[in-house]
Tab-separated table of C-alpha atoms in Angstrom:
chain	number	residue	atom	x	y	z
A	1	MET	CA	-16.081	4.797	-5.216
A	2	PRO	CA	-13.592	3.834	-2.377
A	3	THR	CA	-14.862	3.996	1.397
A	4	PRO	CA	-13.173	5.933	3.586
A	5	GLU	CA	-11.585	2.657	5.058
A	6	GLU	CA	-10.181	1.785	1.347
A	7	VAL	CA	-8.559	5.510	0.947
A	8	ARG	CA	-6.954	4.853	4.876
A	9	ARG	CA	-5.733	1.090	3.516
A	10	ARG	CA	-4.169	2.570	0.394
A	11	PHE	CA	-2.410	5.583	2.037
A	12	ALA	CA	-0.918	3.380	5.316
A	13	GLY	CA	0.400	1.171	2.353
A	14	THR	CA	2.497	4.240	1.333
A	15	PRO	CA	6.036	3.988	2.943
A	16	LEU	CA	6.056	7.857	2.176
A	17	TYR	CA	3.435	9.362	4.682
A	18	PRO	CA	4.634	7.454	7.828
A	19	LEU	CA	8.430	8.417	7.045
A	20	LEU	CA	7.173	11.984	7.176
A	21	GLY	CA	4.675	11.694	9.726
A	22	ILE	CA	1.591	12.583	7.764
A	23	ALA	CA	-1.570	10.641	8.768
A	24	LEU	CA	-5.266	11.023	7.319
A	25	VAL	CA	-7.227	12.772	10.327
A	26	GLU	CA	-10.584	12.979	8.413
A	27	ILE	CA	-12.143	11.455	5.526
A	28	GLU	CA	-15.457	11.873	3.539
A	29	PRO	CA	-16.830	12.224	0.382
A	30	ASP	CA	-14.843	14.936	-1.778
A	31	ARG	CA	-12.674	16.216	1.508
A	32	VAL	CA	-9.642	14.645	3.201
A	33	VAL	CA	-7.565	16.409	6.004
A	34	ALA	CA	-4.089	15.151	6.645
A	35	ALA	CA	-2.111	16.546	9.115
A	36	MET	CA	1.386	16.076	10.524
A	37	THR	CA	3.927	17.393	13.037
A	38	ALA	CA	7.026	19.596	11.913
A	39	ALA	CA	10.156	18.730	12.949
A	40	ALA	CA	13.718	20.140	12.552
A	41	VAL	CA	14.142	17.670	10.103
A	42	HIS	CA	11.641	19.427	7.785
A	43	CYS	CA	13.046	22.585	8.158
A	44	ASN	CA	15.465	24.582	5.573
A	45	ILE	CA	18.584	26.269	5.847
A	46	ASP	CA	16.721	29.364	7.197
A	47	GLY	CA	15.106	27.165	9.841
A	48	VAL	CA	11.788	27.219	8.613
A	49	VAL	CA	9.591	24.250	7.277
A	50	HIS	CA	10.861	23.647	4.228
A	51	GLY	CA	7.532	25.129	1.464
A	52	GLY	CA	7.863	21.832	-0.551
A	53	LEU	CA	6.616	20.105	2.761
A	54	TYR	CA	3.379	21.816	2.492
A	55	GLY	CA	2.782	21.219	-1.013
A	56	LEU	CA	3.263	17.682	-0.317
A	57	LEU	CA	0.671	17.916	2.493
A	58	ALA	CA	-1.692	19.862	0.564
A	59	ASP	CA	-1.376	17.325	-2.301
A	60	THR	CA	-1.842	14.773	-0.271
A	61	ALA	CA	-5.236	15.967	0.952
A	62	MET	CA	-6.449	17.192	-2.333
A	63	GLY	CA	-5.177	13.669	-4.064
A	64	CYS	CA	-6.948	11.559	-1.309
A	65	ALA	CA	-10.005	13.782	-1.415
A	66	ALA	CA	-10.112	13.434	-5.483
A	67	ARG	CA	-10.121	9.755	-4.814
A	68	THR	CA	-13.198	9.619	-2.588
A	69	GLY	CA	-15.176	10.041	-5.774
A	70	GLN	CA	-13.055	7.683	-8.352
A	71	SER	CA	-13.382	3.955	-9.223
A	72	ALA	CA	-12.502	1.421	-6.453
A	73	GLY	CA	-9.276	0.365	-7.599
A	74	SER	CA	-8.318	3.159	-10.119
A	75	ARG	CA	-5.286	5.446	-9.213
A	76	ASN	CA	-5.004	9.020	-8.792
A	77	LYS	CA	-2.471	11.303	-10.380
A	78	THR	CA	-1.728	15.070	-9.750
A	79	LEU	CA	-1.551	16.594	-13.402
A	80	GLU	CA	-1.123	19.823	-12.242
A	81	MET	CA	-0.686	21.629	-8.919
A	82	SER	CA	0.015	25.410	-7.558
A	83	VAL	CA	0.739	26.507	-4.192
A	84	ASP	CA	0.703	29.950	-2.529
A	85	PHE	CA	2.683	30.453	0.628
A	86	PHE	CA	1.558	32.688	3.349
A	87	ALA	CA	3.547	32.665	6.029
A	88	GLY	CA	6.423	30.026	7.600
A	89	ALA	CA	5.938	27.671	9.894
A	90	ALA	CA	8.250	26.156	12.574
A	91	ALA	CA	9.407	22.793	14.121
A	92	GLY	CA	6.917	21.546	16.511
A	93	ASP	CA	4.138	23.521	14.731
A	94	ARG	CA	0.925	21.112	13.627
A	95	LEU	CA	0.457	21.288	9.755
A	96	ARG	CA	-2.770	20.774	8.567
A	97	ALA	CA	-3.904	20.322	5.238
A	98	GLU	CA	-7.619	20.443	4.153
A	99	GLY	CA	-8.782	19.419	0.728
A	100	VAL	CA	-11.686	19.722	-1.088
A	101	VAL	CA	-12.927	18.627	-4.723
A	102	THR	CA	-14.557	21.489	-6.329
A	103	ALA	CA	-15.521	20.179	-9.610
A	104	ARG	CA	-15.604	16.877	-11.299
A	105	ALA	CA	-16.022	16.228	-15.271
A	106	GLY	CA	-15.347	12.505	-16.349
A	107	ARG	CA	-12.141	11.177	-14.962
A	108	PHE	CA	-10.978	14.710	-13.979
A	109	ALA	CA	-11.351	16.724	-10.277
A	110	TRP	CA	-10.241	19.814	-9.548
A	111	ALA	CA	-9.512	20.365	-5.933
A	112	GLU	CA	-8.228	23.213	-3.433
A	113	ALA	CA	-6.236	23.293	0.051
A	114	THR	CA	-5.632	25.506	3.045
A	115	VAL	CA	-2.688	24.297	4.654
A	116	THR	CA	-2.581	26.124	8.540
A	117	ALA	CA	0.031	25.380	11.110
A	118	ALA	CA	-0.313	25.746	15.125
A	119	PRO	CA	2.054	25.931	17.424
A	120	GLY	CA	1.596	24.338	21.095
A	121	ASP	CA	-2.145	25.168	21.937
A	122	GLU	CA	-2.427	28.269	19.692
A	123	PRO	CA	-5.144	28.320	17.047
A	124	PRO	CA	-4.218	27.293	13.398
A	125	ARG	CA	-3.091	30.058	11.414
A	126	PRO	CA	-2.928	29.856	7.521
A	127	ILE	CA	0.126	29.523	6.167
A	128	GLY	CA	-0.170	28.238	2.403
A	129	ARG	CA	-3.328	27.223	-0.107
A	130	ALA	CA	-3.039	24.988	-3.295
A	131	ARG	CA	-4.784	24.004	-6.222
A	132	SER	CA	-4.971	20.866	-8.563
A	133	LEU	CA	-6.276	19.337	-11.283
A	134	ASN	CA	-6.240	15.442	-10.587
A	135	TYR	CA	-7.054	12.579	-13.257
A	136	GLU	CA	-8.532	8.907	-12.450
A	137	VAL	CA	-6.332	6.300	-14.038
A	138	PRO	CA	-8.411	2.886	-14.466
A	139	SER	CA	-7.514	0.159	-12.977
A	140	GLY	CA	-5.605	-2.866	-15.166
């Protein structure tokens, strides 16, 4: 299994995450927290954070959580994902997704994530949840 440092190293080598400002803030076996601060560039035509960003943040947390139980050097693929949206978020909100693996069978891992938003110093509020099916692609 990859160590938290290995997960962080592979994450850091991916250009997408720094472009969006996504960071891994907690990593432990079967659980990862990814977070970012939403900016105006992340908002849709209605002025709220685009829901696709919730999905991407949740997928990142769930995929990295799944990776913590996979063979070192393997790749993780999201085979299926669904996202439920509860509320909107605004530019300046701190977004956080906690991804947790709920089951494993062979090369498959099922995960869930809760996405929250916190404006300023206010407590976080739930804005969405997601579920995914992940598959471990062997190295080579």
